[in-house]
Coordinates of C-alpha atoms in Angstrom, one line a residue:
M1 CA 104.9 64.9 72.6
K2 CA 105.5 66.9 75.7
M3 CA 103.3 70.1 76.0
T4 CA 105.1 73.4 76.2
V5 CA 103.7 74.9 79.4
R6 CA 102.9 78.6 79.2
L7 CA 100.7 80.4 81.7
R8 CA 99.8 84.1 82.1
Y9 CA 98.3 86.4 84.6
A10 CA 96.5 89.3 82.9
P11 CA 95.3 92.0 85.4
S12 CA 93.3 95.1 84.5
P13 CA 95.0 98.2 85.8
T14 CA 91.8 99.5 87.4
G15 CA 93.1 99.6 91.0
H16 CA 95.5 98.1 93.5
L17 CA 96.8 94.5 93.5
H18 CA 94.1 92.6 95.4
I19 CA 94.7 89.4 97.4
G20 CA 92.4 87.5 95.0
G21 CA 94.5 88.6 92.0
A22 CA 97.7 87.8 93.9
R23 CA 96.4 84.3 94.6
T24 CA 95.5 83.8 90.9
A25 CA 99.0 85.0 89.9
L26 CA 100.6 82.8 92.4
F27 CA 98.8 79.6 91.2
N28 CA 99.8 80.4 87.6
Y29 CA 103.4 81.0 88.7
L30 CA 103.5 77.8 90.8
F31 CA 102.2 75.6 88.0
A32 CA 104.5 77.1 85.4
K33 CA 107.5 76.6 87.5
K34 CA 106.5 73.1 88.5
H35 CA 106.4 72.1 84.9
G36 CA 109.5 74.0 83.7
G37 CA 107.3 76.4 81.8
T38 CA 107.0 80.1 81.2
Y39 CA 105.1 82.6 83.4
I40 CA 103.8 85.7 81.6
L41 CA 102.5 89.0 82.9
R42 CA 100.1 90.8 80.5
I43 CA 98.1 94.0 81.1
E44 CA 94.5 93.9 80.0
D45 CA 94.0 97.7 79.7
T46 CA 91.1 97.9 77.3
D47 CA 88.7 99.4 80.0
Q48 CA 90.0 103.0 79.4
A49 CA 87.4 104.6 81.6
R50 CA 88.3 102.6 84.7
N51 CA 92.1 102.4 84.2
K52 CA 94.0 104.1 87.0
E53 CA 97.2 106.0 86.7
N54 CA 100.2 104.1 88.0
A55 CA 98.1 101.0 88.6
E56 CA 100.2 99.0 86.2
Q57 CA 103.4 100.0 88.0
G58 CA 101.8 99.2 91.3
F59 CA 101.0 95.7 90.0
M60 CA 104.5 95.1 89.0
E61 CA 105.9 96.4 92.2
G62 CA 103.6 94.1 94.1
F63 CA 104.6 91.0 92.1
R64 CA 108.3 91.9 92.5
W65 CA 107.8 92.2 96.3
L66 CA 106.1 88.8 96.4
G67 CA 108.9 87.3 94.3
L68 CA 106.5 86.3 91.5
N69 CA 108.9 87.4 88.7
W70 CA 107.6 86.9 85.2
N71 CA 109.6 85.5 82.3
E72 CA 107.8 87.6 79.6
G73 CA 105.9 90.8 79.9
P74 CA 106.3 94.5 80.7
Q75 CA 109.9 95.5 81.6
V76 CA 111.1 92.1 80.5
G77 CA 110.0 91.8 76.9
G78 CA 109.6 88.6 75.0
E79 CA 109.0 87.3 71.4
Y80 CA 105.2 87.6 71.7
G81 CA 104.9 91.2 72.7
P82 CA 103.7 93.8 73.1
Y83 CA 102.2 92.8 76.4
S84 CA 99.4 95.3 76.9
C85 CA 96.2 95.4 75.0
M86 CA 96.2 99.0 73.9
E87 CA 99.5 98.4 72.1
R88 CA 98.0 95.5 70.2
L89 CA 95.0 97.3 68.6
D90 CA 96.3 96.6 65.1
I91 CA 96.4 92.9 65.8
Y92 CA 92.8 92.9 67.0
Q93 CA 91.8 94.9 63.9
Q94 CA 93.2 92.3 61.6
H95 CA 91.3 89.5 63.3
T96 CA 88.1 91.6 63.4
D97 CA 88.4 92.1 59.7
Q98 CA 88.8 88.4 59.2
L99 CA 85.6 87.6 61.1
L100 CA 83.6 90.3 59.3
A101 CA 84.8 89.0 55.9
S102 CA 83.8 85.4 56.8
G103 CA 80.4 86.5 58.1
Q104 CA 81.2 85.3 61.6
A105 CA 80.8 88.9 62.9
Y106 CA 78.6 91.8 61.9
Y107 CA 78.0 95.4 62.6
C108 CA 75.3 96.3 65.2
Y109 CA 73.6 99.7 65.4
C110 CA 71.2 99.1 68.3
T111 CA 71.1 101.9 70.8
E112 CA 71.4 101.3 74.6
A113 CA 67.7 102.2 75.0
E114 CA 66.7 99.5 72.5
L115 CA 69.0 96.9 74.1
E116 CA 67.6 97.8 77.6
A117 CA 64.0 97.4 76.3
E118 CA 64.9 94.0 74.8
R119 CA 66.5 92.9 78.2
E120 CA 63.4 94.0 80.1
E121 CA 61.0 92.2 77.7
L122 CA 63.0 88.9 78.0
A123 CA 63.1 89.3 81.8
A124 CA 59.3 89.8 81.9
K125 CA 58.9 86.5 80.1
G126 CA 61.3 84.8 82.6
E127 CA 63.9 84.3 79.9
L128 CA 67.6 84.9 80.2
P129 CA 68.4 88.4 78.9
R130 CA 70.5 88.1 75.7
Y131 CA 70.8 89.8 72.3
L132 CA 68.3 88.4 69.9
G133 CA 70.2 89.3 66.7
K134 CA 68.2 92.3 65.5
C135 CA 71.1 93.5 63.3
R136 CA 72.2 90.0 62.2
H137 CA 70.9 90.4 58.7
L138 CA 71.2 94.1 57.9
T139 CA 71.7 94.8 54.2
A140 CA 74.3 97.3 52.9
E141 CA 71.4 99.8 52.5
D142 CA 70.3 99.3 56.1
R143 CA 73.8 99.9 57.4
A144 CA 74.2 103.0 55.2
K145 CA 70.9 104.4 56.6
H146 CA 71.9 103.8 60.2
E147 CA 75.3 105.5 59.6
S148 CA 73.7 108.5 57.9
E149 CA 71.6 108.9 61.0
G150 CA 74.8 109.1 63.0
R151 CA 74.2 105.9 64.9
K152 CA 77.2 104.4 66.7
R153 CA 78.1 100.9 65.8
T154 CA 79.6 97.9 67.6
I155 CA 80.7 94.6 66.2
R156 CA 79.1 91.4 67.4
F157 CA 80.1 87.8 67.1
R158 CA 77.6 85.6 65.4
V159 CA 77.0 82.8 67.9
P160 CA 76.3 79.4 66.3
E161 CA 72.8 78.1 67.0
D162 CA 71.9 74.8 68.7
K163 CA 75.4 73.9 69.7
V164 CA 76.8 72.7 73.0
Y165 CA 80.3 74.0 74.0
S166 CA 82.1 71.9 76.6
F167 CA 85.5 71.7 78.1
N168 CA 87.3 69.8 80.8
D169 CA 88.1 72.1 83.7
M170 CA 91.1 70.9 85.6
I171 CA 89.3 71.7 88.9
R172 CA 85.6 71.3 88.1
G173 CA 85.6 68.5 85.5
T174 CA 83.4 68.7 82.4
V175 CA 81.5 71.9 82.0
E176 CA 78.9 72.5 79.3
F177 CA 77.1 75.6 77.9
E178 CA 74.3 75.7 75.3
S179 CA 74.9 78.4 72.6
N180 CA 71.2 79.3 72.4
G181 CA 71.3 80.8 75.8
I182 CA 74.2 83.2 75.1
G183 CA 73.2 85.5 72.3
D184 CA 75.5 87.4 69.8
F185 CA 78.0 89.2 71.9
V186 CA 80.0 92.4 71.3
I187 CA 83.6 91.9 70.4
V188 CA 84.4 95.5 69.5
K189 CA 82.9 98.5 71.2
S190 CA 81.6 101.6 69.5
D191 CA 84.9 103.4 70.3
G192 CA 86.8 100.7 68.4
I193 CA 88.3 99.1 71.5
P194 CA 87.9 95.3 71.6
T195 CA 86.0 93.7 74.5
Y196 CA 87.8 91.6 77.1
N197 CA 86.6 88.3 75.7
F198 CA 87.8 89.1 72.2
A199 CA 91.2 90.5 73.2
V200 CA 92.0 87.9 75.8
T201 CA 91.3 85.0 73.4
I202 CA 93.4 86.5 70.6
D203 CA 96.3 87.2 73.0
D204 CA 96.1 83.8 74.6
A205 CA 96.1 82.1 71.2
L206 CA 98.9 84.2 69.7
M207 CA 101.0 83.9 72.8
Q208 CA 100.6 80.1 72.8
I209 CA 99.1 80.0 76.3
S210 CA 98.7 76.3 77.2
H211 CA 96.8 76.7 80.5
V212 CA 94.4 79.5 81.6
A213 CA 94.0 79.6 85.4
R214 CA 91.6 82.3 86.7
G215 CA 88.9 83.0 89.2
E216 CA 85.5 81.2 88.9
E217 CA 83.8 84.5 88.1
H218 CA 85.3 84.0 84.6
L219 CA 83.6 80.7 84.1
S220 CA 80.7 82.3 82.2
N221 CA 83.2 83.9 79.8
T222 CA 84.6 80.6 78.7
P223 CA 82.0 79.6 76.1
R224 CA 82.4 82.9 74.3
Q225 CA 86.1 82.4 74.2
L226 CA 85.7 78.8 72.9
M227 CA 83.6 80.2 70.1
I228 CA 86.4 82.6 69.1
Y229 CA 89.0 79.8 69.3
E230 CA 86.7 77.8 67.0
A231 CA 86.1 80.6 64.6
F232 CA 89.8 81.0 63.9
G233 CA 90.6 77.3 64.0
W234 CA 92.8 77.6 67.0
P235 CA 93.4 74.9 69.6
Q236 CA 91.9 75.8 73.0
P237 CA 94.0 75.8 76.1
L238 CA 93.3 73.9 79.3
F239 CA 91.2 75.8 81.8
A240 CA 91.2 75.9 85.6
H241 CA 88.7 78.1 87.4
L242 CA 89.7 78.8 91.0
P243 CA 87.2 78.9 93.9
L244 CA 86.0 82.2 95.4
I245 CA 87.7 83.7 98.4
L246 CA 85.1 84.0 101.2
N247 CA 85.0 86.1 104.3
E248 CA 84.8 84.6 107.8
T249 CA 81.0 84.4 107.5
G250 CA 81.2 82.3 104.3
K251 CA 80.1 85.1 102.0
K252 CA 82.0 86.2 98.9
L253 CA 84.7 88.6 99.9
S254 CA 83.8 92.2 98.9
K255 CA 86.4 94.8 98.3
R256 CA 84.3 97.1 100.5
D257 CA 84.7 94.7 103.5
E258 CA 87.0 96.7 105.8
S259 CA 87.3 94.0 108.4
I260 CA 90.0 92.3 106.2
V261 CA 93.1 94.0 104.7
Q262 CA 92.7 93.2 101.0
F263 CA 95.5 94.8 99.1
I264 CA 99.1 93.6 98.8
E265 CA 100.7 97.0 99.3
Q266 CA 98.8 97.3 102.6
Y267 CA 100.3 94.1 103.9
A268 CA 103.8 95.4 102.9
E269 CA 103.0 98.7 104.7
L270 CA 102.0 96.8 107.8
G271 CA 105.2 94.8 107.9
Y272 CA 104.0 91.5 106.6
L273 CA 106.7 89.3 104.9
P274 CA 106.0 88.4 101.3
E275 CA 106.8 84.7 101.9
A276 CA 104.1 84.6 104.5
I277 CA 101.6 86.1 102.1
N278 CA 102.5 83.6 99.4
N279 CA 102.3 80.7 101.9
F280 CA 98.9 81.8 103.1
L281 CA 97.4 82.5 99.7
A282 CA 98.6 79.1 98.4
L283 CA 96.5 77.4 101.0
L284 CA 93.4 79.4 100.1
G285 CA 91.6 76.6 98.2
W286 CA 94.6 74.3 97.6
S287 CA 95.8 71.5 99.9
P288 CA 99.2 70.0 99.9
T289 CA 99.9 66.2 100.0
V290 CA 101.9 66.6 103.3
E291 CA 100.9 67.5 106.9
Q292 CA 102.6 70.9 106.8
E293 CA 101.6 74.5 107.0
I294 CA 104.8 76.5 106.5
F295 CA 106.2 76.3 102.9
S296 CA 108.9 78.1 101.1
L297 CA 108.1 79.3 97.6
E298 CA 110.3 76.5 96.3
E299 CA 108.4 73.9 98.4
L300 CA 105.1 75.3 97.0
V301 CA 106.3 74.9 93.5
E302 CA 107.3 71.3 94.2
Q303 CA 103.9 70.5 95.8
F304 CA 101.4 72.4 93.7
S305 CA 98.9 70.8 91.3
F306 CA 95.4 71.9 90.2
D307 CA 93.9 68.5 91.0
R308 CA 94.3 69.4 94.7
V309 CA 92.5 72.8 94.3
S310 CA 89.0 72.7 95.8
K311 CA 85.8 73.6 93.9
S312 CA 84.3 75.2 97.0
G313 CA 85.1 78.7 98.3
A314 CA 88.1 79.3 100.6
I315 CA 87.7 81.1 103.9
F316 CA 90.1 84.1 104.4
D317 CA 91.2 83.6 108.0
K318 CA 93.0 86.8 108.9
D319 CA 94.0 85.4 112.3
K320 CA 95.7 82.5 110.5
L321 CA 97.5 84.9 108.2
A322 CA 98.7 86.9 111.2
W323 CA 99.9 83.8 113.0
M324 CA 101.7 82.6 109.9
N325 CA 103.4 86.0 109.4
G326 CA 104.5 85.8 113.0
Q327 CA 106.1 82.4 112.3
Y328 CA 108.1 83.9 109.4
I329 CA 109.2 86.9 111.5
K330 CA 110.3 84.6 114.3
S331 CA 112.5 82.6 111.9
A332 CA 113.8 85.5 109.8
D333 CA 117.3 86.9 110.1
L334 CA 117.4 89.7 112.8
D335 CA 119.1 92.2 110.5
R336 CA 116.3 91.8 108.0
I337 CA 113.6 92.5 110.6
V338 CA 115.6 95.5 112.0
D339 CA 115.7 96.9 108.5
L340 CA 111.9 96.5 108.2
A341 CA 111.3 97.8 111.7
A342 CA 113.4 101.0 111.6
P343 CA 111.1 102.9 109.2
F344 CA 108.1 102.2 111.5
L345 CA 110.0 103.6 114.5
Q346 CA 111.2 106.6 112.4
S347 CA 107.6 107.3 111.2
A348 CA 106.4 107.3 114.8
G349 CA 109.2 109.7 115.8
R350 CA 110.9 107.1 118.0
I351 CA 114.2 107.2 116.3
G352 CA 115.8 109.6 113.8
A353 CA 117.3 109.1 110.3
E354 CA 120.5 108.4 112.1
Y355 CA 120.1 105.9 114.9
D356 CA 122.0 103.5 117.2
R357 CA 121.6 100.3 115.2
A358 CA 123.0 98.2 117.9
W359 CA 120.4 99.4 120.4
V360 CA 117.6 99.2 117.9
S361 CA 118.7 95.6 117.1
Q362 CA 118.5 94.7 120.7
L363 CA 115.0 96.3 120.9
V364 CA 113.8 94.4 117.9
A365 CA 115.3 91.1 119.2
L366 CA 113.4 91.6 122.4
Y367 CA 110.0 91.6 120.6
K368 CA 110.8 89.6 117.4
D369 CA 109.4 86.3 118.6
G370 CA 106.1 87.9 119.6
M371 CA 105.3 90.2 116.7
L372 CA 102.6 89.2 114.2
A373 CA 103.6 92.2 112.0
V374 CA 106.7 94.3 112.0
S375 CA 104.7 97.4 112.5
E376 CA 103.8 96.1 116.0
I377 CA 107.3 97.2 117.1
V378 CA 105.9 100.7 117.6
P379 CA 103.1 100.0 120.2
L380 CA 105.1 97.1 121.8
S381 CA 108.2 99.3 122.5
E382 CA 106.3 102.4 123.7
L383 CA 107.7 102.0 127.3
F384 CA 111.2 102.7 126.0
F385 CA 110.3 106.1 124.5
T386 CA 108.2 107.7 127.3
D387 CA 109.6 109.9 130.1
G388 CA 107.3 108.8 132.8
V389 CA 105.3 105.6 133.7
A390 CA 101.6 105.4 134.3
Y391 CA 100.5 102.8 136.8
D392 CA 97.0 101.3 136.5
E393 CA 95.2 99.8 139.5
E394 CA 96.8 96.3 139.1
A395 CA 100.2 97.9 139.0
K396 CA 99.5 100.0 142.0
A397 CA 98.4 96.9 143.9
V398 CA 101.7 95.2 143.2
L399 CA 103.6 98.3 144.3
A400 CA 101.5 98.5 147.5
E401 CA 102.6 95.0 148.7
E402 CA 104.4 95.1 152.0
T403 CA 107.8 93.9 150.6
A404 CA 107.8 96.0 147.5
P405 CA 109.6 99.1 149.0
L406 CA 112.3 96.9 150.4
V407 CA 113.0 95.2 147.1
L408 CA 112.9 98.5 145.1
K409 CA 115.3 100.3 147.4
A410 CA 117.8 97.4 147.5
F411 CA 117.6 97.0 143.7
R412 CA 118.1 100.8 143.1
D413 CA 121.2 100.8 145.2
K414 CA 122.6 97.9 143.2
V415 CA 121.7 99.6 139.9
L416 CA 123.6 102.8 140.9
A417 CA 126.6 100.8 142.0
L418 CA 127.0 98.7 138.9
S419 CA 130.1 99.4 136.8
E420 CA 128.2 98.1 133.7
F421 CA 124.5 98.0 133.1
T422 CA 123.8 94.9 131.0
A423 CA 121.4 92.1 131.1
E424 CA 124.0 89.9 132.8
T425 CA 124.9 92.4 135.5
I426 CA 121.2 93.2 136.1
Q427 CA 120.5 89.5 136.6
A428 CA 123.4 89.3 139.1
A429 CA 122.1 92.3 141.0
L430 CA 118.7 90.8 141.3
K431 CA 120.2 87.6 142.8
E432 CA 122.1 89.8 145.3
V433 CA 118.8 91.5 146.3
Q434 CA 117.2 88.1 146.8
K435 CA 120.0 87.0 149.1
E436 CA 120.0 90.3 151.1
T437 CA 116.2 90.5 151.5
G438 CA 115.2 86.9 151.4
I439 CA 112.5 87.8 148.9
K440 CA 112.3 85.8 145.7
G441 CA 110.0 84.9 142.8
K442 CA 107.1 87.2 142.1
G443 CA 107.8 89.2 145.2
L444 CA 111.2 90.1 143.7
F445 CA 110.5 90.4 140.0
M446 CA 107.0 91.8 139.8
P447 CA 107.6 95.1 141.7
T448 CA 110.9 95.6 139.8
R449 CA 109.2 95.1 136.4
V450 CA 106.1 97.2 137.4
A451 CA 108.2 100.1 138.8
A452 CA 110.4 100.3 135.7
T453 CA 107.9 99.6 133.0
G454 CA 104.4 100.0 134.4
Q455 CA 103.6 96.5 133.1
L456 CA 102.8 93.4 135.0
H457 CA 104.0 91.2 132.2
G458 CA 106.5 91.6 129.3
R459 CA 109.5 90.3 127.6
D460 CA 112.7 89.2 129.4
L461 CA 113.1 91.5 132.4
N462 CA 116.9 91.7 132.4
Q463 CA 117.1 92.6 128.7
T464 CA 114.2 95.1 129.1
L465 CA 115.9 96.9 132.0
A466 CA 119.2 96.9 130.1
L467 CA 117.6 98.6 127.1
L468 CA 115.8 101.1 129.3
G469 CA 119.2 102.2 130.6
R470 CA 120.5 102.8 134.1
E471 CA 119.4 106.4 134.3
K472 CA 115.8 105.7 133.3
V473 CA 115.5 102.7 135.6
A474 CA 117.0 104.4 138.6
E475 CA 114.8 107.5 138.0
R476 CA 111.6 105.5 137.8
I477 CA 112.3 103.4 140.9
G478 CA 113.6 106.4 142.7
K479 CA 110.4 108.4 142.3
L480 CA 108.4 105.5 143.9
I481 CA 110.8 105.2 146.8
E482 CA 110.4 108.9 147.6
L483 CA 106.6 108.7 147.7

């Protein structure tokens, strides 16, 4: 019987959409689509103290931008909703009551000071800190006494003793945990809100999640979740724990590491293309079966499998990402890049709300093949928006060459005489200067470029001069001739 494939990504709305979370979401999406399954977005918002306003909306905007559209979840709906934890408290309560009634869970009245003392005592003995079950066997009278004293209570899961919990991880193979090293864990906090392990297991089971793919930092959560599956008699899903993302020194990537841009909205703001982000993230820890680096989302779906995901950490190579984004910009439709570039030029005060789209399109086309991010259009095109030109020592050396004045005067005369000032007429004018002066190659083109732009190197000279315009080119060269 064919398995119904259902995967979910369940972020906590405690901040912005991080590249690690986006990769996890992408892997879930790719596997679901590969197998004709359902991809679900669910919001794990039980950590009320850390939840950020508008974070949930930010996640959804980020996923929409990436093209990772969910089949069930917020704004979409589905038969297994609601899709945020805080809207499912009555469901968790029903299951809590069931565990309490069966004796598989119990009330705990230990204070934080008592728990800390217990942890310190175990650590001093060299043992793994865990809850030793002080409240496991409280009588009704004991509970009444604690409550009369105003003690807050949590609910703990009664961990079976002397049992090994194992599962076959789709990436790591067989993984085993001994129950005696875990200790009875909290499933409902003193404020009545379920803990992550309790809520996520109930939601995964009731939403019939077939595969749970998540970061390896969740590996230690798995035995607790297996215990909850077992307690309710639910079948467990298949698990896949993804490798860590590492920085360029091979250490775990920290959100405080400012050497790497880490949030999806920042990449959008820098002018990265979503397909480049998806392509790059897919290759962080996963290898395709073909010798290829550039993949469309459809091609990634076709290629993806968990058995080609590595156990070891994946290095985040920011230069590789920039290169890849440049490849996508180069192959993108010009109109799309113009639409993305115009807001950057507007923010920099280079163009207004109303602008000459034809001219801006030519400007973007000039630099499109060399940009690693669309935001680079601003520094790259600076020479078109300044009144004067500053010449550094290398530029001055070019202009000081013996033949430079002859070339510049001849070219300026041609510029002023042209009926049209286009890349084609400029090219023809330079050829005429070459014939008249006998100067060619660098001796012809270098002083012309330097005089008009202040740069020794740049994009196509004819197109650059045409975009600068006759007036600006003639004025800049004229000032040098007059010196």
